[in-house]
Coordinates of C-alpha atoms and ligand atoms in Angstrom, one line a residue:
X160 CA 200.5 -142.6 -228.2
X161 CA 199.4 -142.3 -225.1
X162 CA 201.0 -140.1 -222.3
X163 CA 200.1 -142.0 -219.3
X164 CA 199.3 -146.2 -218.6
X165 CA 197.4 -146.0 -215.3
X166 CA 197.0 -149.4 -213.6
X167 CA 194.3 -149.6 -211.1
X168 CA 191.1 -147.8 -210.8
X169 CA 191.2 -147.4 -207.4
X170 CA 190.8 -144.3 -205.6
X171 CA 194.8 -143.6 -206.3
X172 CA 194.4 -144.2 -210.2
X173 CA 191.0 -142.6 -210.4
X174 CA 192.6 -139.0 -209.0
X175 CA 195.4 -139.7 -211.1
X176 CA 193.7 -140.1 -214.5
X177 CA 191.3 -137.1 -213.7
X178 CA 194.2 -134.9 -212.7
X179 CA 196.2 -135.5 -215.5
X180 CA 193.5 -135.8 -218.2
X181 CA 192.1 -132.3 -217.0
X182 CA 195.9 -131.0 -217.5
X183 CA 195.1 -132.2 -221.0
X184 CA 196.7 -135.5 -220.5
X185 CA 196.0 -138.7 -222.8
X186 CA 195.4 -141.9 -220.1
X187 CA 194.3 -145.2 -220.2
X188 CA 193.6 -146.6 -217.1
X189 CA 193.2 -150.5 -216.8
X190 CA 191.6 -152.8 -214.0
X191 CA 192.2 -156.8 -213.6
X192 CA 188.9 -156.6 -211.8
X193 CA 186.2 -156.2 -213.7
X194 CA 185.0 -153.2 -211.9
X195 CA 186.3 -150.0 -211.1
X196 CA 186.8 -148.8 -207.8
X197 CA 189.1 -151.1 -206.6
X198 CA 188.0 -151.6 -202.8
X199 CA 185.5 -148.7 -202.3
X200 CA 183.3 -150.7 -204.7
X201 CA 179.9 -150.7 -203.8
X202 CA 177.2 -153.1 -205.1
X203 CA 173.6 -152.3 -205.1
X204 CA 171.4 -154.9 -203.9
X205 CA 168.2 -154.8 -202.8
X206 CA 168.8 -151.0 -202.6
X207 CA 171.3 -151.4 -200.4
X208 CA 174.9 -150.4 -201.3
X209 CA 177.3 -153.1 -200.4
X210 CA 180.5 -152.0 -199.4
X211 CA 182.1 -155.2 -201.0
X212 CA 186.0 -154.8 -199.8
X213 CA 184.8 -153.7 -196.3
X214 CA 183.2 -150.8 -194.8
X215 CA 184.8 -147.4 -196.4
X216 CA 184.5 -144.9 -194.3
X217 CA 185.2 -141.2 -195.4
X218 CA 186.8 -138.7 -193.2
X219 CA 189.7 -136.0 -193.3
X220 CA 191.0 -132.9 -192.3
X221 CA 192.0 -132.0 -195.6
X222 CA 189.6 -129.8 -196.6
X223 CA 191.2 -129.5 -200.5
X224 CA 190.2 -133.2 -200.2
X225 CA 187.1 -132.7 -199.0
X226 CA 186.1 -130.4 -201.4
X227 CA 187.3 -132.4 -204.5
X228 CA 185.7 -135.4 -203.4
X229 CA 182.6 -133.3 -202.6
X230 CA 182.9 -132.6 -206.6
X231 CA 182.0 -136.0 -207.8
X232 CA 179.3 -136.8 -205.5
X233 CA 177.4 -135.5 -202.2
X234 CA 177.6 -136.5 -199.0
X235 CA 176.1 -137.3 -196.3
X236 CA 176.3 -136.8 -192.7
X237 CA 177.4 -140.4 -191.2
X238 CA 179.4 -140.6 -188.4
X239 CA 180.9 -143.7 -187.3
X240 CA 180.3 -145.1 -184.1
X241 CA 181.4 -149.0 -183.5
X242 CA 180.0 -151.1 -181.2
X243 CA 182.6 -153.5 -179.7
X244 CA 181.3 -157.3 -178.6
X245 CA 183.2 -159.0 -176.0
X246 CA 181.8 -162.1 -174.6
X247 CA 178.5 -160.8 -173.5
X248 CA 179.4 -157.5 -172.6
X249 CA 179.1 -154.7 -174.8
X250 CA 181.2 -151.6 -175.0
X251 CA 181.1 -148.4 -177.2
X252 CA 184.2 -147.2 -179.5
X253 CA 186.2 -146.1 -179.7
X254 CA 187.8 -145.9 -176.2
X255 CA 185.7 -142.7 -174.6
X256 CA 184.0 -142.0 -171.6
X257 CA 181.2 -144.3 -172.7
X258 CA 183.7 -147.0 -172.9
X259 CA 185.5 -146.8 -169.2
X260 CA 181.6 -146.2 -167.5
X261 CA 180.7 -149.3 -168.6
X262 CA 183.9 -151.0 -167.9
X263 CA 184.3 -149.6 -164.8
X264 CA 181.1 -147.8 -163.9
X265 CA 182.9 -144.5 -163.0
X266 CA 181.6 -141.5 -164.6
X267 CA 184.4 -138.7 -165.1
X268 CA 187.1 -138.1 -166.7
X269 CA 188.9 -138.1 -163.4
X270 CA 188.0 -141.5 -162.3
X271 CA 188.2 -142.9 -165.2
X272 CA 191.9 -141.6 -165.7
X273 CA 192.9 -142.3 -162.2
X274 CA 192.1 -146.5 -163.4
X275 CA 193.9 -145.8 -166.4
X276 CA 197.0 -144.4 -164.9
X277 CA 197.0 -146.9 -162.3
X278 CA 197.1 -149.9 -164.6
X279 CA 199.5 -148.6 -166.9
X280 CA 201.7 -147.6 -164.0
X281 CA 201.3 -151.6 -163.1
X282 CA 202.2 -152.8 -166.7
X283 CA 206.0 -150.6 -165.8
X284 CA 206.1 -149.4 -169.8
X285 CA 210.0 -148.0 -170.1
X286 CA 209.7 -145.4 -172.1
X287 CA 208.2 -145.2 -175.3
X288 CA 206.2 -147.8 -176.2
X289 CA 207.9 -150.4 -178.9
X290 CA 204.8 -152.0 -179.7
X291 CA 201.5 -152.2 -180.1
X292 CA 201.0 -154.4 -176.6
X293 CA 202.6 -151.6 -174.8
X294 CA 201.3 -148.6 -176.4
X295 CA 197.6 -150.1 -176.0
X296 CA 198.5 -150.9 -172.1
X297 CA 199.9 -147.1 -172.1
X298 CA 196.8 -145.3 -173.8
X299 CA 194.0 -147.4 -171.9
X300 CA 195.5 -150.2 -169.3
X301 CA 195.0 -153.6 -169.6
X302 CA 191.1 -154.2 -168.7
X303 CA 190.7 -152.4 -172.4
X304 CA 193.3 -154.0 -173.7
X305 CA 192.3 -157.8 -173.1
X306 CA 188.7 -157.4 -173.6
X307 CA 188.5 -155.0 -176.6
X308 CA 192.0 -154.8 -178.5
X309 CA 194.5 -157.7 -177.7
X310 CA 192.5 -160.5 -179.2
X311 CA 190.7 -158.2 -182.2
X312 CA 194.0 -157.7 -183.0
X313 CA 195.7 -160.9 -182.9
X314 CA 192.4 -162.5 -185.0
X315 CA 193.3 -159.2 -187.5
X316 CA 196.8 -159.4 -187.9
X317 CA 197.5 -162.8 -187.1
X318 CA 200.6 -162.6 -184.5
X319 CA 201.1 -161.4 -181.0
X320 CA 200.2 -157.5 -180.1
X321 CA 204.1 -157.3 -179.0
X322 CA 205.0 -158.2 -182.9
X323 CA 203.2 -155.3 -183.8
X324 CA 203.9 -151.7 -184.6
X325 CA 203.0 -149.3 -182.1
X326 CA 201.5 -146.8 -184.8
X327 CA 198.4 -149.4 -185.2
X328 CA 196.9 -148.8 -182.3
X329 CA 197.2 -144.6 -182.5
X330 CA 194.9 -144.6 -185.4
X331 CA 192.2 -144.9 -182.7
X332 CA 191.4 -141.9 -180.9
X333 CA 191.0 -142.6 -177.0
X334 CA 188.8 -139.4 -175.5
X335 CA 187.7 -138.1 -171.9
X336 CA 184.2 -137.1 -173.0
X337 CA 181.3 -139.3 -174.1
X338 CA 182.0 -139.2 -177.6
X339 CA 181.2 -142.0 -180.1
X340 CA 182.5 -140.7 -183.1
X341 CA 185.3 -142.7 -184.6
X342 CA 187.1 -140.5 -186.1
X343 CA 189.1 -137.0 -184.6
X344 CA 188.4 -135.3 -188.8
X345 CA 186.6 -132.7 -188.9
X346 CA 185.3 -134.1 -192.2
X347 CA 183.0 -137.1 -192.7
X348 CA 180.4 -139.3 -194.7
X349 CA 179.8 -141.5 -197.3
X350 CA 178.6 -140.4 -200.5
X351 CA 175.1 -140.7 -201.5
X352 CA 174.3 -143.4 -203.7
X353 CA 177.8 -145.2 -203.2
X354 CA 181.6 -145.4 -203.7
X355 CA 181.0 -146.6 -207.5
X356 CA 179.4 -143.8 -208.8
X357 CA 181.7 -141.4 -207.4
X358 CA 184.3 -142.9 -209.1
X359 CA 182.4 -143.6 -212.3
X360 CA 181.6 -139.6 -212.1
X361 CA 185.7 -139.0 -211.7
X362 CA 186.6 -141.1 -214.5
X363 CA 183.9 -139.4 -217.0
X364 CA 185.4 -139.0 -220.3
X365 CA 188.3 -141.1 -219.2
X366 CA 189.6 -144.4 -221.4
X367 CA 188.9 -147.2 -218.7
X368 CA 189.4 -150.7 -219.7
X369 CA 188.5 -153.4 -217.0
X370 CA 188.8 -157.2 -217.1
X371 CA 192.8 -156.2 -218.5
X372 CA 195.8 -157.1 -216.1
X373 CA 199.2 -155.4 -216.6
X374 CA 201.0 -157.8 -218.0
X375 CA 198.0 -158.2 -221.2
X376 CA 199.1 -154.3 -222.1
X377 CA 201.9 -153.6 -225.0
X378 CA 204.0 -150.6 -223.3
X379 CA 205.1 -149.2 -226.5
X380 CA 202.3 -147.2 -226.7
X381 CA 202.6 -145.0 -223.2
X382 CA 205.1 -142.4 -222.5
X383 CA 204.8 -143.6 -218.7
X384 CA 203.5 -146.4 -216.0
X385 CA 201.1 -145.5 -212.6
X386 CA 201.4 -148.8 -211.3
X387 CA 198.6 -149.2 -208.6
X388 CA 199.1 -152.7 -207.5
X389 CA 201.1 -154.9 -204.9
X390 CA 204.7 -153.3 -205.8
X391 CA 206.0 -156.9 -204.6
X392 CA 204.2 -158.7 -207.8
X393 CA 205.0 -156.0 -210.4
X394 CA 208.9 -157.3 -210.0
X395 CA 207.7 -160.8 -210.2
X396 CA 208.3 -161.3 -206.2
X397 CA 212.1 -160.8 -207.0
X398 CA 213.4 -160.3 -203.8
X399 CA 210.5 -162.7 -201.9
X400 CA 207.3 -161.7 -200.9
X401 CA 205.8 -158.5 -198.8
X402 CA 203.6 -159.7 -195.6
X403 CA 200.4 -158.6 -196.5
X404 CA 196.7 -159.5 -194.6
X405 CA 193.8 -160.5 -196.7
X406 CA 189.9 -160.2 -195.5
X407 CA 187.6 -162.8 -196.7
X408 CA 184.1 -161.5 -196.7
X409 CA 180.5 -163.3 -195.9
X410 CA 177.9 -161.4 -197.3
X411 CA 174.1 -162.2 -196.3
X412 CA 170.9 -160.4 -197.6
X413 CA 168.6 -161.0 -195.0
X414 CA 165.1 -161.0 -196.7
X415 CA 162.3 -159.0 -194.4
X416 CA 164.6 -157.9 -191.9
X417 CA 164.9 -154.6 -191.6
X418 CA 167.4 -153.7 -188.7
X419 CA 169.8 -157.1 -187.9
X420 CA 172.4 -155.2 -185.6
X421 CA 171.1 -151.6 -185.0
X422 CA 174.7 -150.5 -186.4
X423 CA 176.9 -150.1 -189.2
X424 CA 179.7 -151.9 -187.4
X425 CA 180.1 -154.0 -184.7
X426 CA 183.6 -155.5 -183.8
X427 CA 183.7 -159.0 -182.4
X428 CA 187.0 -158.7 -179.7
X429 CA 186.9 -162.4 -178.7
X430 CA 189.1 -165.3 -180.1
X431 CA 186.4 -167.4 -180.0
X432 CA 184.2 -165.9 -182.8
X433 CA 186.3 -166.4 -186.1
X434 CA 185.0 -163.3 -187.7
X435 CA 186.1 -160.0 -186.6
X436 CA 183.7 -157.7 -187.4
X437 CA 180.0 -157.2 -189.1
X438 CA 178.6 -154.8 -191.3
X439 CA 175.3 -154.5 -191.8
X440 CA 175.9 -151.6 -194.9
X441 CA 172.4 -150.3 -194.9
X442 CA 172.9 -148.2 -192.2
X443 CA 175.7 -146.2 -193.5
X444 CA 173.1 -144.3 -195.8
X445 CA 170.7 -144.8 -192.7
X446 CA 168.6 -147.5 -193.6
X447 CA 167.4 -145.6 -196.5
X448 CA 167.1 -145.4 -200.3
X449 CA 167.8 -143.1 -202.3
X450 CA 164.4 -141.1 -202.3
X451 CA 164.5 -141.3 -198.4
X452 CA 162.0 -144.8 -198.6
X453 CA 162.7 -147.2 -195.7
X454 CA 164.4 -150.2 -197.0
X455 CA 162.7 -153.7 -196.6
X456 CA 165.6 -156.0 -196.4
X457 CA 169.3 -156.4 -195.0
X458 CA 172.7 -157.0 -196.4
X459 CA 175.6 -158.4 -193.5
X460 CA 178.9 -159.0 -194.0
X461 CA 180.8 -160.8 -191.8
X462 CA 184.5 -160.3 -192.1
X463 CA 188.1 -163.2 -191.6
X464 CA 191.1 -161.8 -191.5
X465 CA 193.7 -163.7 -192.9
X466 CA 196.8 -164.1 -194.1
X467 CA 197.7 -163.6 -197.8
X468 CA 198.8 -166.0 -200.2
X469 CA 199.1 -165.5 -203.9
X470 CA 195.5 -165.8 -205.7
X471 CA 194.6 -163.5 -202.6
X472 CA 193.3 -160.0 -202.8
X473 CA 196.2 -158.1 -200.5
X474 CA 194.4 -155.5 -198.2
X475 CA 196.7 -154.3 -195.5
X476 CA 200.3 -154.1 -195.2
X477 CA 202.0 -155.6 -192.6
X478 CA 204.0 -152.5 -191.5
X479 CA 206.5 -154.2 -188.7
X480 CA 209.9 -153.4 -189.0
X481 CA 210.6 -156.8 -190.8
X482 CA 208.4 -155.8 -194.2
X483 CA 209.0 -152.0 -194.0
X484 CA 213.0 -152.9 -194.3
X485 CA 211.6 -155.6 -197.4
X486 CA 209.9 -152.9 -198.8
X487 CA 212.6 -150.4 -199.0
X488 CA 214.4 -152.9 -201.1
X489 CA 211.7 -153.0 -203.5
X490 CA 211.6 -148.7 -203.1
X491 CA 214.8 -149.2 -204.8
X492 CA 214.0 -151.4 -207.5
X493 CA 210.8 -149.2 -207.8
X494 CA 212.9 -146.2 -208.1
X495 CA 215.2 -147.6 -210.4
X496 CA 212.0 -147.6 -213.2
X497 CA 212.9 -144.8 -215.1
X498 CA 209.5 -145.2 -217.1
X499 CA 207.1 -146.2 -213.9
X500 CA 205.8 -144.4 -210.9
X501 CA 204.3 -146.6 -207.8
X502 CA 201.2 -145.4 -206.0
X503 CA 198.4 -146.2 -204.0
X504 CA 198.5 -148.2 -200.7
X505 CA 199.4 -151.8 -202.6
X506 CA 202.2 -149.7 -204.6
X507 CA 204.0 -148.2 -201.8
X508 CA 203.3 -150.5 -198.8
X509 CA 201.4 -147.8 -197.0
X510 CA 198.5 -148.1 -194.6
X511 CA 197.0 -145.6 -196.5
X512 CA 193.2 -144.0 -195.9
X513 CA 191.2 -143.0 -198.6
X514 CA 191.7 -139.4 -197.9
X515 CA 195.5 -139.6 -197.9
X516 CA 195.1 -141.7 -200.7
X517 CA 193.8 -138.9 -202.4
X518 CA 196.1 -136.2 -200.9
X519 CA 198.9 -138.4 -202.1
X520 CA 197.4 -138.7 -205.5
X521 CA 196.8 -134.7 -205.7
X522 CA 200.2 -134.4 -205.0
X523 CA 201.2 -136.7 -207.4
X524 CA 199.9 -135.6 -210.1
X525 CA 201.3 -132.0 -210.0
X526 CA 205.1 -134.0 -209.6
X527 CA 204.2 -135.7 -212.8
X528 CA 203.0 -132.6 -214.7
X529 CA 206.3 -131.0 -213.3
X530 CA 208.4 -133.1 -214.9
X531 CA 206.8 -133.5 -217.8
X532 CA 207.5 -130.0 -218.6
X533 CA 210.8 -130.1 -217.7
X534 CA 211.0 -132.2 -220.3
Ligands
UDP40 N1 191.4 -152.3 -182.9 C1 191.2 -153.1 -181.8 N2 189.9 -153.3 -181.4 C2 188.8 -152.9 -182.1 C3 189.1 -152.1 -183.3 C4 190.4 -151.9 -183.7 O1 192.1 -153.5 -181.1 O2 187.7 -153.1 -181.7 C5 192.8 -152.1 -183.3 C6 193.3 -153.2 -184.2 O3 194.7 -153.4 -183.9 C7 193.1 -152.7 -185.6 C8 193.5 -151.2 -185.4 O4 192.9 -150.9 -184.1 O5 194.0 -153.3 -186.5 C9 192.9 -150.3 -186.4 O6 191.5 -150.5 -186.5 P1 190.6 -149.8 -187.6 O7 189.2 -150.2 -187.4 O8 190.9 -148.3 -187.6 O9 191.2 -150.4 -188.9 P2 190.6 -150.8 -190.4 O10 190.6 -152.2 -190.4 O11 189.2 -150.2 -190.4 O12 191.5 -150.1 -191.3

């Protein structure tokens, strides 16, 4: 007997199976894909790990995070700095001094607020922002918004910026120095050597069958569920289907070329290109290998948004009003599974990070243990 089915080898499972096989736990975790992972799998190829699901990113506050990820592999010192594409203009993300000089050719923070508050004054925003049209048009005024967020984010969502939640848009920091960096965290990299041998090194000593869906699994032999996937499909899409957005990916390796796009990422903002961003993964680990060789070749990805349909991999949720009202009704249900717990971004319709993926996770775990002992 087992004590603990964990479906999903994501990042979410992962923390849960080490977490509750170090508190002497017995898990099986199981994967439909046949890798673990789920989507911070890297590839390797031509020395070069591929970020298959899209670029991942690691970065945090959380410095308990941090440090436990830090546990299972080293990393290094990337810092993400996007490049945004417009037509024939190029800008630097996200929206920071760099950004407004070359929009505007001012060069302080005072000019560059005075356009700001000037055009948002013009867009008369009443009150707080109710979507993600208006918060954008408050934050950075409309030249920013057309040119680098109102199309991305039509081509990545798929409906108007007005149909969209606000909170979108605050996930991008906007800053009055000339700062590059992505992120606000305090923490960030990418592990050395990739994604898939972090989580190969959390797993260790762990049961992991991949290749296995759910519904393959007799649950007479578990004591309790993690379900990791879409929470909609679990209950057979009883009550309809969740919105979710899927990303198709285009992955190149560019014999011979050693630098394509002199970036990690750069973001296409136009309608007219179909793709809304590339990666060109080598540079996340700087071009290198692991002994600190230059690399030879190139790997691209170009990545569609679209929307999902079953057969689809579901990447983001859509997290307007409409689905987060659906979702509750499936919180129930969820809820209602005495003998299964719903995690992870796909199991709780969360536009969750990897970091708070892992917070979550952490936290978790210890509810599980908890109640176990209760028991
Ligand atoms: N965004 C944008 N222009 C950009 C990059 C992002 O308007 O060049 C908006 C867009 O709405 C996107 C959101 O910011 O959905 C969050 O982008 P981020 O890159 O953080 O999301 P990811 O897809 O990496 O999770």
């Amino acid at each position: 007997m087992y004590d603990f089915l964990i479906v999903g080898a994501g990042l979410t499972g992962t923390v849960l199976a080490r977490e509750l096989t170090d508190a002497g736990k017995k898990c099986l975790v199981i994967d439909r894909r046949d890798h673990i992972a789920g989507n911070c799998y890297t590839q390797n190829i031509s020395g070069i790990n591929v970020h298959k699901y899209g670029a991942h990113i690691f970065h945090t506050d959380d410095e308990q995070v941090w440090n436990y990820v830090g546990r299972f592999a080293k990393f290094n010192n990337y810092i993400n700095s996007p490049i945004a594409i417009f037509h024939d203009e190029i800008y630097n993300l996200p929206f920071n001094m760099n950004t407004f000089a070359k929009m505007w050719n001012v060069a302080t923070p005072a000019q560059a607020r005075e356009i700001i508050e000037k055009q948002k004054a013009e867009a008369a925003i009443d009150g707080e922002p109710k979507n993600l049209e208006e918060q954008a048009l408050s934050l950075v005024g409309k030249d920013i918004f057309e040119k680098l967020i109102k199309e991305y984010t039509e081509k990545q969502w798929g409906r108007d910026c007005k149909e969209l939640p606000a909170d979108i848009i605050k996930r991008l920091p906007v800053r009055y120095t000339y700062d590059n960096n992505y992120f606000n965290h305090r923490f960030q990299g990418i592990p050395e050597g990739g994604y898939t041998a972090m989580v190969e090194k959390m797993l260790d000593g762990i049961e992991v069958k991949t290749g296995v869906s759910f519904s393959q699994v007799d649950l007479s032999g578990f004591k309790h569920v993690i379900y990791t996937g879409p929470v909609d499909e679990y209950f057979d899409f009883r009550l309809g289907q969740l919105e979710w957005r899927s990303v198709r990916f285009e992955t190149e390796l560019l014999e011979g070329e050693p630098n394509w796009q002199g970036n990690a990422v750069v973001n296409y903002t136009s309608h007219d290109v179909p793709y809304t961003r590339i990666i060109e993964h080598k540079h996340f680990e700087f071009g290198k290998d692991s002994n600190g060789n230059e690399l030879p070749d190139t790997v691209i990805s170009r990545e569609y948004s679209a929307a999902w349909k079953p057969g689809d991999e579901p990447y983001y949720p859509v997290n307007d009003e409409k689905n987060n009202a659906f979702y509750a009704e499936y919180a129930k249900l969820a809820e209602s599974e005495e003998k299964v717990t719903f995690a992870g971004r796909l199991g709780t319709y969360k536009y969750y990070d990897m970091a708070p993926c892992i917070r979550a996770a952490l936290d978790l775990a210890e509810k599980l243990l908890q109640k176990q002992e209760q028991k």
